[in-house]
Amino acid sequence: TEYPSRKRRKSKLLTMESLSPLIASYVRTEDAYKIPTDGNGRPLPSFEMYDLENYAGPTAAIVNTDVIQEDLALYNDLKWELIKGASLAGLIGTVVANLVVGLDDALIYAAGAIAGVGYLFFLGVKTDTVGSSDAKLGSNISNLRFALPLIVLVGVSFQNLSNGGGVGVGASEDAFTMAAFRTVRPDQFASAMLGFLTYRIPLFASQLGPLIGESAGMM
């Protein structure tokens, strides 16, 4: 039961001998738990009382440190494989962009790809600090990843302004006071965003690779 903040929560201490276990099922549409009742509307316990005679208390979970270290090693390997894969995909994409659309857009694509690699790195910072005393600091630092594509676009905008080009740039000095994104051409925006999203290629490959391998093995 939820109580308004103005009211104090009520509590009552009971002995285990006076309690009975209940079976409850979660009803998603009601966001509540349903408890079976008898003909009089009283909760229907699954047993009359808890089995306290054979209860020896909670048992400590057995933690295999070797398994934990292996999992950590696998996680670190996967993290750096994704970063290396994103870097390689960005390099290949830059070469292709240079051949297709020219050097200028290829350089913007490369800047976006670097931002994508940075996104993965800062995402790893957040994951590495989850559950530790540095969790809040890691979360705050990792939020920088959301600003990386914005930084790329701002850099492109200032480059256009310095060159006297770009959409929205006029002869008046007010052009430099307008929103920075107005100077970014559509092809430049597309190059930056495609470069940034290149980091998803190794992510999809790591997820689809095993599935494709299993499907091929079953044929």
mmCIF file with all atom_site columns, C-alpha atoms in Angstrom:
data_model
loop_
_atom_site.group_PDB
_atom_site.id
_atom_site.type_symbol
_atom_site.label_atom_id
_atom_site.label_alt_id
_atom_site.label_comp_id
_atom_site.label_asym_id
_atom_site.label_entity_id
_atom_site.label_seq_id
_atom_site.pdbx_PDB_ins_code
_atom_site.Cartn_x
_atom_site.Cartn_y
_atom_site.Cartn_z
_atom_site.occupancy
_atom_site.B_iso_or_equiv
_atom_site.pdbx_formal_charge
_atom_site.auth_seq_id
_atom_site.auth_comp_id
_atom_site.auth_asym_id
_atom_site.auth_atom_id
_atom_site.pdbx_PDB_model_num
ATOM 1   C CA . THR A 1 1   ? 0.000   0.000   0.000   1.00 0.00 ? 1   THR A CA 1
ATOM 2   C CA . GLU A 1 2   ? 1.276   3.464   -0.880  1.00 0.00 ? 2   GLU A CA 1
ATOM 3   C CA . TYR A 1 3   ? 0.757   6.219   1.630   1.00 0.00 ? 3   TYR A CA 1
ATOM 4   C CA . PRO A 1 4   ? 0.842   9.946   0.839   1.00 0.00 ? 4   PRO A CA 1
ATOM 5   C CA . SER A 1 5   ? 4.014   11.699  1.905   1.00 0.00 ? 5   SER A CA 1
ATOM 6   C CA . ARG A 1 6   ? 2.048   13.604  4.573   1.00 0.00 ? 6   ARG A CA 1
ATOM 7   C CA . LYS A 1 7   ? 1.109   10.386  6.344   1.00 0.00 ? 7   LYS A CA 1
ATOM 8   C CA . ARG A 1 8   ? 3.447   8.141   8.281   1.00 0.00 ? 8   ARG A CA 1
ATOM 9   C CA . ARG A 1 9   ? 3.798   4.534   7.278   1.00 0.00 ? 9   ARG A CA 1
ATOM 10  C CA . LYS A 1 10  ? 2.233   2.115   9.708   1.00 0.00 ? 10  LYS A CA 1
ATOM 11  C CA . SER A 1 11  ? 4.030   -1.032  10.791  1.00 0.00 ? 11  SER A CA 1
ATOM 12  C CA . LYS A 1 12  ? 3.292   -3.911  13.097  1.00 0.00 ? 12  LYS A CA 1
ATOM 13  C CA . LEU A 1 13  ? 5.606   -6.622  14.391  1.00 0.00 ? 13  LEU A CA 1
ATOM 14  C CA . LEU A 1 14  ? 4.331   -10.200 14.293  1.00 0.00 ? 14  LEU A CA 1
ATOM 15  C CA . THR A 1 15  ? 5.908   -13.510 15.197  1.00 0.00 ? 15  THR A CA 1
ATOM 16  C CA . MET A 1 16  ? 6.671   -16.000 12.452  1.00 0.00 ? 16  MET A CA 1
ATOM 17  C CA . GLU A 1 17  ? 4.332   -18.512 14.079  1.00 0.00 ? 17  GLU A CA 1
ATOM 18  C CA . SER A 1 18  ? 1.371   -16.197 13.429  1.00 0.00 ? 18  SER A CA 1
ATOM 19  C CA . LEU A 1 19  ? 2.127   -15.745 9.721   1.00 0.00 ? 19  LEU A CA 1
ATOM 20  C CA . SER A 1 20  ? 1.123   -17.878 6.758   1.00 0.00 ? 20  SER A CA 1
ATOM 21  C CA . PRO A 1 21  ? 2.674   -17.872 3.277   1.00 0.00 ? 21  PRO A CA 1
ATOM 22  C CA . LEU A 1 22  ? 0.558   -16.415 0.473   1.00 0.00 ? 22  LEU A CA 1
ATOM 23  C CA . ILE A 1 23  ? 0.637   -17.032 -3.248  1.00 0.00 ? 23  ILE A CA 1
ATOM 24  C CA . ALA A 1 24  ? 0.553   -13.801 -5.220  1.00 0.00 ? 24  ALA A CA 1
ATOM 25  C CA . SER A 1 25  ? 0.606   -13.272 -8.973  1.00 0.00 ? 25  SER A CA 1
ATOM 26  C CA . TYR A 1 26  ? 1.507   -9.968  -10.600 1.00 0.00 ? 26  TYR A CA 1
ATOM 27  C CA . VAL A 1 27  ? -1.168  -8.413  -12.835 1.00 0.00 ? 27  VAL A CA 1
ATOM 28  C CA . ARG A 1 28  ? 0.587   -6.091  -15.274 1.00 0.00 ? 28  ARG A CA 1
ATOM 29  C CA . THR A 1 29  ? -2.542  -4.251  -16.414 1.00 0.00 ? 29  THR A CA 1
ATOM 30  C CA . GLU A 1 30  ? -3.351  -3.294  -12.817 1.00 0.00 ? 30  GLU A CA 1
ATOM 31  C CA . ASP A 1 31  ? 0.269   -2.880  -11.686 1.00 0.00 ? 31  ASP A CA 1
ATOM 32  C CA . ALA A 1 32  ? -0.640  -4.853  -8.566  1.00 0.00 ? 32  ALA A CA 1
ATOM 33  C CA . TYR A 1 33  ? -0.471  -8.329  -7.073  1.00 0.00 ? 33  TYR A CA 1
ATOM 34  C CA . LYS A 1 34  ? -3.502  -10.609 -6.968  1.00 0.00 ? 34  LYS A CA 1
ATOM 35  C CA . ILE A 1 35  ? -3.922  -12.819 -3.894  1.00 0.00 ? 35  ILE A CA 1
ATOM 36  C CA . PRO A 1 36  ? -6.422  -15.707 -3.922  1.00 0.00 ? 36  PRO A CA 1
ATOM 37  C CA . THR A 1 37  ? -9.216  -15.458 -1.372  1.00 0.00 ? 37  THR A CA 1
ATOM 38  C CA . ASP A 1 38  ? -11.736 -17.837 0.153   1.00 0.00 ? 38  ASP A CA 1
ATOM 39  C CA . GLY A 1 39  ? -15.517 -17.564 -0.015  1.00 0.00 ? 39  GLY A CA 1
ATOM 40  C CA . ASN A 1 40  ? -15.520 -14.861 2.658   1.00 0.00 ? 40  ASN A CA 1
ATOM 41  C CA . GLY A 1 41  ? -12.981 -12.706 0.856   1.00 0.00 ? 41  GLY A CA 1
ATOM 42  C CA . ARG A 1 42  ? -10.146 -13.501 3.244   1.00 0.00 ? 42  ARG A CA 1
ATOM 43  C CA . PRO A 1 43  ? -6.651  -14.217 1.840   1.00 0.00 ? 43  PRO A CA 1
ATOM 44  C CA . LEU A 1 44  ? -6.153  -17.903 1.164   1.00 0.00 ? 44  LEU A CA 1
ATOM 45  C CA . PRO A 1 45  ? -2.701  -19.037 2.385   1.00 0.00 ? 45  PRO A CA 1
ATOM 46  C CA . SER A 1 46  ? -0.822  -21.778 0.607   1.00 0.00 ? 46  SER A CA 1
ATOM 47  C CA . PHE A 1 47  ? 0.037   -23.347 4.008   1.00 0.00 ? 47  PHE A CA 1
ATOM 48  C CA . GLU A 1 48  ? -1.254  -22.819 7.523   1.00 0.00 ? 48  GLU A CA 1
ATOM 49  C CA . MET A 1 49  ? 2.128   -21.662 8.740   1.00 0.00 ? 49  MET A CA 1
ATOM 50  C CA . TYR A 1 50  ? 5.795   -21.594 7.850   1.00 0.00 ? 50  TYR A CA 1
ATOM 51  C CA . ASP A 1 51  ? 7.889   -24.695 8.490   1.00 0.00 ? 51  ASP A CA 1
ATOM 52  C CA . LEU A 1 52  ? 10.089  -23.309 11.238  1.00 0.00 ? 52  LEU A CA 1
ATOM 53  C CA . GLU A 1 53  ? 11.268  -26.597 12.695  1.00 0.00 ? 53  GLU A CA 1
ATOM 54  C CA . ASN A 1 54  ? 13.392  -27.524 9.687   1.00 0.00 ? 54  ASN A CA 1
ATOM 55  C CA . TYR A 1 55  ? 14.483  -23.965 8.949   1.00 0.00 ? 55  TYR A CA 1
ATOM 56  C CA . ALA A 1 56  ? 18.210  -23.524 9.432   1.00 0.00 ? 56  ALA A CA 1
ATOM 57  C CA . GLY A 1 57  ? 18.407  -19.886 8.374   1.00 0.00 ? 57  GLY A CA 1
ATOM 58  C CA . PRO A 1 58  ? 19.576  -18.297 5.149   1.00 0.00 ? 58  PRO A CA 1
ATOM 59  C CA . THR A 1 59  ? 22.499  -19.948 3.428   1.00 0.00 ? 59  THR A CA 1
ATOM 60  C CA . ALA A 1 60  ? 25.328  -17.928 2.018   1.00 0.00 ? 60  ALA A CA 1
ATOM 61  C CA . ALA A 1 61  ? 25.606  -17.991 -1.748  1.00 0.00 ? 61  ALA A CA 1
ATOM 62  C CA . ILE A 1 62  ? 28.585  -19.882 -3.054  1.00 0.00 ? 62  ILE A CA 1
ATOM 63  C CA . VAL A 1 63  ? 30.712  -17.550 -5.137  1.00 0.00 ? 63  VAL A CA 1
ATOM 64  C CA . ASN A 1 64  ? 33.218  -19.057 -7.522  1.00 0.00 ? 64  ASN A CA 1
ATOM 65  C CA . THR A 1 65  ? 35.953  -16.446 -7.858  1.00 0.00 ? 65  THR A CA 1
ATOM 66  C CA . ASP A 1 66  ? 37.452  -18.263 -10.848 1.00 0.00 ? 66  ASP A CA 1
ATOM 67  C CA . VAL A 1 67  ? 34.191  -17.934 -12.766 1.00 0.00 ? 67  VAL A CA 1
ATOM 68  C CA . ILE A 1 68  ? 33.979  -14.249 -11.852 1.00 0.00 ? 68  ILE A CA 1
ATOM 69  C CA . GLN A 1 69  ? 37.503  -13.606 -13.110 1.00 0.00 ? 69  GLN A CA 1
ATOM 70  C CA . GLU A 1 70  ? 36.750  -15.476 -16.333 1.00 0.00 ? 70  GLU A CA 1
ATOM 71  C CA . ASP A 1 71  ? 33.596  -13.426 -16.857 1.00 0.00 ? 71  ASP A CA 1
ATOM 72  C CA . LEU A 1 72  ? 35.502  -10.194 -16.218 1.00 0.00 ? 72  LEU A CA 1
ATOM 73  C CA . ALA A 1 73  ? 38.140  -11.239 -18.728 1.00 0.00 ? 73  ALA A CA 1
ATOM 74  C CA . LEU A 1 74  ? 35.452  -12.051 -21.301 1.00 0.00 ? 74  LEU A CA 1
ATOM 75  C CA . TYR A 1 75  ? 33.773  -8.708  -20.663 1.00 0.00 ? 75  TYR A CA 1
ATOM 76  C CA . ASN A 1 76  ? 37.019  -6.773  -21.091 1.00 0.00 ? 76  ASN A CA 1
ATOM 77  C CA . ASP A 1 77  ? 37.834  -8.696  -24.261 1.00 0.00 ? 77  ASP A CA 1
ATOM 78  C CA . LEU A 1 78  ? 34.363  -7.987  -25.659 1.00 0.00 ? 78  LEU A CA 1
ATOM 79  C CA . LYS A 1 79  ? 34.567  -4.307  -24.730 1.00 0.00 ? 79  LYS A CA 1
ATOM 80  C CA . TRP A 1 80  ? 37.876  -3.754  -26.490 1.00 0.00 ? 80  TRP A CA 1
ATOM 81  C CA . GLU A 1 81  ? 36.844  -5.914  -29.442 1.00 0.00 ? 81  GLU A CA 1
ATOM 82  C CA . LEU A 1 82  ? 33.841  -3.649  -29.959 1.00 0.00 ? 82  LEU A CA 1
ATOM 83  C CA . ILE A 1 83  ? 36.018  -0.544  -29.750 1.00 0.00 ? 83  ILE A CA 1
ATOM 84  C CA . LYS A 1 84  ? 38.552  -2.005  -32.187 1.00 0.00 ? 84  LYS A CA 1
ATOM 85  C CA . GLY A 1 85  ? 35.740  -3.136  -34.482 1.00 0.00 ? 85  GLY A CA 1
ATOM 86  C CA . ALA A 1 86  ? 34.173  0.327   -34.440 1.00 0.00 ? 86  ALA A CA 1
ATOM 87  C CA . SER A 1 87  ? 37.562  1.894   -35.198 1.00 0.00 ? 87  SER A CA 1
ATOM 88  C CA . LEU A 1 88  ? 38.163  -0.460  -38.100 1.00 0.00 ? 88  LEU A CA 1
ATOM 89  C CA . ALA A 1 89  ? 34.639  0.052   -39.468 1.00 0.00 ? 89  ALA A CA 1
ATOM 90  C CA . GLY A 1 90  ? 35.130  3.821   -39.221 1.00 0.00 ? 90  GLY A CA 1
ATOM 91  C CA . LEU A 1 91  ? 38.426  3.599   -41.109 1.00 0.00 ? 91  LEU A CA 1
ATOM 92  C CA . ILE A 1 92  ? 36.883  1.511   -43.881 1.00 0.00 ? 92  ILE A CA 1
ATOM 93  C CA . GLY A 1 93  ? 33.863  3.824   -44.033 1.00 0.00 ? 93  GLY A CA 1
ATOM 94  C CA . THR A 1 94  ? 36.139  6.846   -44.333 1.00 0.00 ? 94  THR A CA 1
ATOM 95  C CA . VAL A 1 95  ? 37.972  5.298   -47.291 1.00 0.00 ? 95  VAL A CA 1
ATOM 96  C CA . VAL A 1 96  ? 34.667  4.474   -48.981 1.00 0.00 ? 96  VAL A CA 1
ATOM 97  C CA . ALA A 1 97  ? 33.302  7.963   -48.300 1.00 0.00 ? 97  ALA A CA 1
ATOM 98  C CA . ASN A 1 98  ? 36.431  9.506   -49.813 1.00 0.00 ? 98  ASN A CA 1
ATOM 99  C CA . LEU A 1 99  ? 35.920  7.493   -52.987 1.00 0.00 ? 99  LEU A CA 1
ATOM 100 C CA . VAL A 1 100 ? 32.180  8.185   -53.205 1.00 0.00 ? 100 VAL A CA 1
ATOM 101 C CA . VAL A 1 101 ? 31.610  11.740  -51.970 1.00 0.00 ? 101 VAL A CA 1
ATOM 102 C CA . GLY A 1 102 ? 35.063  13.287  -51.688 1.00 0.00 ? 102 GLY A CA 1
ATOM 103 C CA . LEU A 1 103 ? 37.622  14.181  -49.045 1.00 0.00 ? 103 LEU A CA 1
ATOM 104 C CA . ASP A 1 104 ? 35.667  16.901  -47.232 1.00 0.00 ? 104 ASP A CA 1
ATOM 105 C CA . ASP A 1 105 ? 32.687  14.713  -46.375 1.00 0.00 ? 105 ASP A CA 1
ATOM 106 C CA . ALA A 1 106 ? 35.034  11.783  -45.716 1.00 0.00 ? 106 ALA A CA 1
ATOM 107 C CA . LEU A 1 107 ? 36.826  13.808  -43.035 1.00 0.00 ? 107 LEU A CA 1
ATOM 108 C CA . ILE A 1 108 ? 33.481  14.668  -41.455 1.00 0.00 ? 108 ILE A CA 1
ATOM 109 C CA . TYR A 1 109 ? 32.549  10.994  -41.586 1.00 0.00 ? 109 TYR A CA 1
ATOM 110 C CA . ALA A 1 110 ? 35.837  10.161  -39.847 1.00 0.00 ? 110 ALA A CA 1
ATOM 111 C CA . ALA A 1 111 ? 35.104  12.720  -37.120 1.00 0.00 ? 111 ALA A CA 1
ATOM 112 C CA . GLY A 1 112 ? 31.685  11.142  -36.600 1.00 0.00 ? 112 GLY A CA 1
ATOM 113 C CA . ALA A 1 113 ? 33.255  7.678   -36.454 1.00 0.00 ? 113 ALA A CA 1
ATOM 114 C CA . ILE A 1 114 ? 35.721  8.868   -33.799 1.00 0.00 ? 114 ILE A CA 1
ATOM 115 C CA . ALA A 1 115 ? 32.768  10.226  -31.827 1.00 0.00 ? 115 ALA A CA 1
ATOM 116 C CA . GLY A 1 116 ? 31.140  6.788   -32.113 1.00 0.00 ? 116 GLY A CA 1
ATOM 117 C CA . VAL A 1 117 ? 34.254  5.114   -30.707 1.00 0.00 ? 117 VAL A CA 1
ATOM 118 C CA . GLY A 1 118 ? 34.212  7.650   -27.882 1.00 0.00 ? 118 GLY A CA 1
ATOM 119 C CA . TYR A 1 119 ? 30.567  6.797   -27.266 1.00 0.00 ? 119 TYR A CA 1
ATOM 120 C CA . LEU A 1 120 ? 31.485  3.141   -26.763 1.00 0.00 ? 120 LEU A CA 1
ATOM 121 C CA . PHE A 1 121 ? 34.388  4.075   -24.495 1.00 0.00 ? 121 PHE A CA 1
ATOM 122 C CA . PHE A 1 122 ? 32.283  6.271   -22.202 1.00 0.00 ? 122 PHE A CA 1
ATOM 123 C CA . LEU A 1 123 ? 29.528  3.657   -22.189 1.00 0.00 ? 123 LEU A CA 1
ATOM 124 C CA . GLY A 1 124 ? 32.144  1.206   -20.918 1.00 0.00 ? 124 GLY A CA 1
ATOM 125 C CA . VAL A 1 125 ? 33.066  3.660   -18.153 1.00 0.00 ? 125 VAL A CA 1
ATOM 126 C CA . LYS A 1 126 ? 29.490  3.561   -16.905 1.00 0.00 ? 126 LYS A CA 1
ATOM 127 C CA . THR A 1 127 ? 29.355  -0.231  -17.062 1.00 0.00 ? 127 THR A CA 1
ATOM 128 C CA . ASP A 1 128 ? 32.697  -0.616  -15.286 1.00 0.00 ? 128 ASP A CA 1
ATOM 129 C CA . THR A 1 129 ? 31.564  1.468   -12.309 1.00 0.00 ? 129 THR A CA 1
ATOM 130 C CA . VAL A 1 130 ? 28.081  -0.016  -11.823 1.00 0.00 ? 130 VAL A CA 1
ATOM 131 C CA . GLY A 1 131 ? 27.663  -1.213  -8.248  1.00 0.00 ? 131 GLY A CA 1
ATOM 132 C CA . SER A 1 132 ? 30.872  0.417   -7.031  1.00 0.00 ? 132 SER A CA 1
ATOM 133 C CA . SER A 1 133 ? 31.496  3.492   -4.897  1.00 0.00 ? 133 SER A CA 1
ATOM 134 C CA . ASP A 1 134 ? 32.317  5.390   -8.089  1.00 0.00 ? 134 ASP A CA 1
ATOM 135 C CA . ALA A 1 135 ? 28.987  4.546   -9.750  1.00 0.00 ? 135 ALA A CA 1
ATOM 136 C CA . LYS A 1 136 ? 27.680  8.138   -9.613  1.00 0.00 ? 136 LYS A CA 1
ATOM 137 C CA . LEU A 1 137 ? 30.959  9.569   -10.886 1.00 0.00 ? 137 LEU A CA 1
ATOM 138 C CA . GLY A 1 138 ? 31.117  6.978   -13.656 1.00 0.00 ? 138 GLY A CA 1
ATOM 139 C CA . SER A 1 139 ? 27.543  7.732   -14.678 1.00 0.00 ? 139 SER A CA 1
ATOM 140 C CA . ASN A 1 140 ? 28.232  11.463  -14.811 1.00 0.00 ? 140 ASN A CA 1
ATOM 141 C CA . ILE A 1 141 ? 31.389  10.978  -16.867 1.00 0.00 ? 141 ILE A CA 1
ATOM 142 C CA . SER A 1 142 ? 29.686  8.548   -19.226 1.00 0.00 ? 142 SER A CA 1
ATOM 143 C CA . ASN A 1 143 ? 26.990  11.138  -19.980 1.00 0.00 ? 143 ASN A CA 1
ATOM 144 C CA . LEU A 1 144 ? 29.612  12.945  -22.040 1.00 0.00 ? 144 LEU A CA 1
ATOM 145 C CA . ARG A 1 145 ? 28.955  10.378  -24.772 1.00 0.00 ? 145 ARG A CA 1
ATOM 146 C CA . PHE A 1 146 ? 25.671  12.105  -25.618 1.00 0.00 ? 146 PHE A CA 1
ATOM 147 C CA . ALA A 1 147 ? 27.527  15.341  -26.404 1.00 0.00 ? 147 ALA A CA 1
ATOM 148 C CA . LEU A 1 148 ? 30.023  13.782  -28.832 1.00 0.00 ? 148 LEU A CA 1
ATOM 149 C CA . PRO A 1 149 ? 27.905  13.955  -32.024 1.00 0.00 ? 149 PRO A CA 1
ATOM 150 C CA . LEU A 1 150 ? 26.896  17.493  -31.044 1.00 0.00 ? 150 LEU A CA 1
ATOM 151 C CA . ILE A 1 151 ? 30.564  18.455  -30.744 1.00 0.00 ? 151 ILE A CA 1
ATOM 152 C CA . VAL A 1 152 ? 31.202  17.087  -34.241 1.00 0.00 ? 152 VAL A CA 1
ATOM 153 C CA . LEU A 1 153 ? 28.369  19.133  -35.731 1.00 0.00 ? 153 LEU A CA 1
ATOM 154 C CA . VAL A 1 154 ? 29.477  22.277  -33.919 1.00 0.00 ? 154 VAL A CA 1
ATOM 155 C CA . GLY A 1 155 ? 33.002  21.737  -35.244 1.00 0.00 ? 155 GLY A CA 1
ATOM 156 C CA . VAL A 1 156 ? 31.666  21.376  -38.788 1.00 0.00 ? 156 VAL A CA 1
ATOM 157 C CA . SER A 1 157 ? 29.595  24.506  -38.323 1.00 0.00 ? 157 SER A CA 1
ATOM 158 C CA . PHE A 1 158 ? 32.520  26.621  -37.174 1.00 0.00 ? 158 PHE A CA 1
ATOM 159 C CA . GLN A 1 159 ? 34.603  25.271  -40.040 1.00 0.00 ? 159 GLN A CA 1
ATOM 160 C CA . ASN A 1 160 ? 31.905  26.391  -42.472 1.00 0.00 ? 160 ASN A CA 1
ATOM 161 C CA . LEU A 1 161 ? 31.723  29.805  -40.819 1.00 0.00 ? 161 LEU A CA 1
ATOM 162 C CA . SER A 1 162 ? 35.475  30.259  -40.976 1.00 0.00 ? 162 SER A CA 1
ATOM 163 C CA . ASN A 1 163 ? 35.409  29.363  -44.669 1.00 0.00 ? 163 ASN A CA 1
ATOM 164 C CA . GLY A 1 164 ? 32.512  31.743  -45.315 1.00 0.00 ? 164 GLY A CA 1
ATOM 165 C CA . GLY A 1 165 ? 30.297  28.922  -46.568 1.00 0.00 ? 165 GLY A CA 1
ATOM 166 C CA . GLY A 1 166 ? 27.429  26.817  -45.343 1.00 0.00 ? 166 GLY A CA 1
ATOM 167 C CA . VAL A 1 167 ? 23.687  27.166  -45.452 1.00 0.00 ? 167 VAL A CA 1
ATOM 168 C CA . GLY A 1 168 ? 22.360  30.150  -43.580 1.00 0.00 ? 168 GLY A CA 1
ATOM 169 C CA . VAL A 1 169 ? 25.529  32.221  -43.808 1.00 0.00 ? 169 VAL A CA 1
ATOM 170 C CA . GLY A 1 170 ? 24.831  35.720  -45.081 1.00 0.00 ? 170 GLY A CA 1
ATOM 171 C CA . ALA A 1 171 ? 26.828  38.873  -45.553 1.00 0.00 ? 171 ALA A CA 1
ATOM 172 C CA . SER A 1 172 ? 25.804  40.388  -42.213 1.00 0.00 ? 172 SER A CA 1
ATOM 173 C CA . GLU A 1 173 ? 27.560  39.777  -38.912 1.00 0.00 ? 173 GLU A CA 1
ATOM 174 C CA . ASP A 1 174 ? 24.337  38.329  -37.513 1.00 0.00 ? 174 ASP A CA 1
ATOM 175 C CA . ALA A 1 175 ? 25.200  35.084  -39.273 1.00 0.00 ? 175 ALA A CA 1
ATOM 176 C CA . PHE A 1 176 ? 27.690  34.302  -36.514 1.00 0.00 ? 176 PHE A CA 1
ATOM 177 C CA . THR A 1 177 ? 25.037  34.762  -33.849 1.00 0.00 ? 177 THR A CA 1
ATOM 178 C CA . MET A 1 178 ? 22.588  32.302  -35.399 1.00 0.00 ? 178 MET A CA 1
ATOM 179 C CA . ALA A 1 179 ? 22.231  28.700  -34.349 1.00 0.00 ? 179 ALA A CA 1
ATOM 180 C CA . ALA A 1 180 ? 25.387  26.828  -35.242 1.00 0.00 ? 180 ALA A CA 1
ATOM 181 C CA . PHE A 1 181 ? 23.529  24.021  -36.960 1.00 0.00 ? 181 PHE A CA 1
ATOM 182 C CA . ARG A 1 182 ? 22.179  26.325  -39.665 1.00 0.00 ? 182 ARG A CA 1
ATOM 183 C CA . THR A 1 183 ? 25.589  26.337  -41.313 1.00 0.00 ? 183 THR A CA 1
ATOM 184 C CA . VAL A 1 184 ? 25.763  22.542  -41.616 1.00 0.00 ? 184 VAL A CA 1
ATOM 185 C CA . ARG A 1 185 ? 24.811  21.315  -45.071 1.00 0.00 ? 185 ARG A CA 1
ATOM 186 C CA . PRO A 1 186 ? 22.625  18.208  -45.419 1.00 0.00 ? 186 PRO A CA 1
ATOM 187 C CA . ASP A 1 187 ? 25.489  16.152  -46.881 1.00 0.00 ? 187 ASP A CA 1
ATOM 188 C CA . GLN A 1 188 ? 27.727  17.170  -43.984 1.00 0.00 ? 188 GLN A CA 1
ATOM 189 C CA . PHE A 1 189 ? 25.060  16.267  -41.446 1.00 0.00 ? 189 PHE A CA 1
ATOM 190 C CA . ALA A 1 190 ? 24.526  12.893  -43.116 1.00 0.00 ? 190 ALA A CA 1
ATOM 191 C CA . SER A 1 191 ? 28.269  12.207  -43.175 1.00 0.00 ? 191 SER A CA 1
ATOM 192 C CA . ALA A 1 192 ? 28.646  13.048  -39.479 1.00 0.00 ? 192 ALA A CA 1
ATOM 193 C CA . MET A 1 193 ? 25.659  10.950  -38.396 1.00 0.00 ? 193 MET A CA 1
ATOM 194 C CA . LEU A 1 194 ? 26.561  7.967   -40.577 1.00 0.00 ? 194 LEU A CA 1
ATOM 195 C CA . GLY A 1 195 ? 30.090  8.110   -39.209 1.00 0.00 ? 195 GLY A CA 1
ATOM 196 C CA . PHE A 1 196 ? 28.815  8.268   -35.637 1.00 0.00 ? 196 PHE A CA 1
ATOM 197 C CA . LEU A 1 197 ? 26.421  5.341   -36.135 1.00 0.00 ? 197 LEU A CA 1
ATOM 198 C CA . THR A 1 198 ? 29.222  3.216   -37.582 1.00 0.00 ? 198 THR A CA 1
ATOM 199 C CA . TYR A 1 199 ? 29.939  1.986   -34.041 1.00 0.00 ? 199 TYR A CA 1
ATOM 200 C CA . ARG A 1 200 ? 26.744  -0.066  -34.274 1.00 0.00 ? 200 ARG A CA 1
ATOM 201 C CA . ILE A 1 201 ? 28.179  -2.287  -37.009 1.00 0.00 ? 201 ILE A CA 1
ATOM 202 C CA . PRO A 1 202 ? 30.380  -4.374  -34.661 1.00 0.00 ? 202 PRO A CA 1
ATOM 203 C CA . LEU A 1 203 ? 27.503  -4.484  -32.176 1.00 0.00 ? 203 LEU A CA 1
ATOM 204 C CA . PHE A 1 204 ? 25.182  -6.009  -34.758 1.00 0.00 ? 204 PHE A CA 1
ATOM 205 C CA . ALA A 1 205 ? 27.952  -8.308  -35.988 1.00 0.00 ? 205 ALA A CA 1
ATOM 206 C CA . SER A 1 206 ? 28.620  -9.621  -32.472 1.00 0.00 ? 206 SER A CA 1
ATOM 207 C CA . GLN A 1 207 ? 24.915  -10.346 -31.992 1.00 0.00 ? 207 GLN A CA 1
ATOM 208 C CA . LEU A 1 208 ? 24.070  -11.730 -35.423 1.00 0.00 ? 208 LEU A CA 1
ATOM 209 C CA . GLY A 1 209 ? 27.322  -13.641 -35.961 1.00 0.00 ? 209 GLY A CA 1
ATOM 210 C CA . PRO A 1 210 ? 26.518  -16.516 -33.547 1.00 0.00 ? 210 PRO A CA 1
ATOM 211 C CA . LEU A 1 211 ? 22.955  -16.742 -34.875 1.00 0.00 ? 211 LEU A CA 1
ATOM 212 C CA . ILE A 1 212 ? 24.138  -16.954 -38.464 1.00 0.00 ? 212 ILE A CA 1
ATOM 213 C CA . GLY A 1 213 ? 26.722  -19.551 -37.481 1.00 0.00 ? 213 GLY A CA 1
ATOM 214 C CA . GLU A 1 214 ? 24.101  -21.700 -35.729 1.00 0.00 ? 214 GLU A CA 1
ATOM 215 C CA . SER A 1 215 ? 21.727  -21.400 -38.700 1.00 0.00 ? 215 SER A CA 1
ATOM 216 C CA . ALA A 1 216 ? 24.480  -22.398 -41.111 1.00 0.00 ? 216 ALA A CA 1
ATOM 217 C CA . GLY A 1 217 ? 25.406  -25.358 -38.916 1.00 0.00 ? 217 GLY A CA 1
ATOM 218 C CA . MET A 1 218 ? 21.834  -26.634 -38.915 1.00 0.00 ? 218 MET A CA 1
ATOM 219 C CA . MET A 1 219 ? 21.579  -26.608 -42.707 1.00 0.00 ? 219 MET A CA 1
#
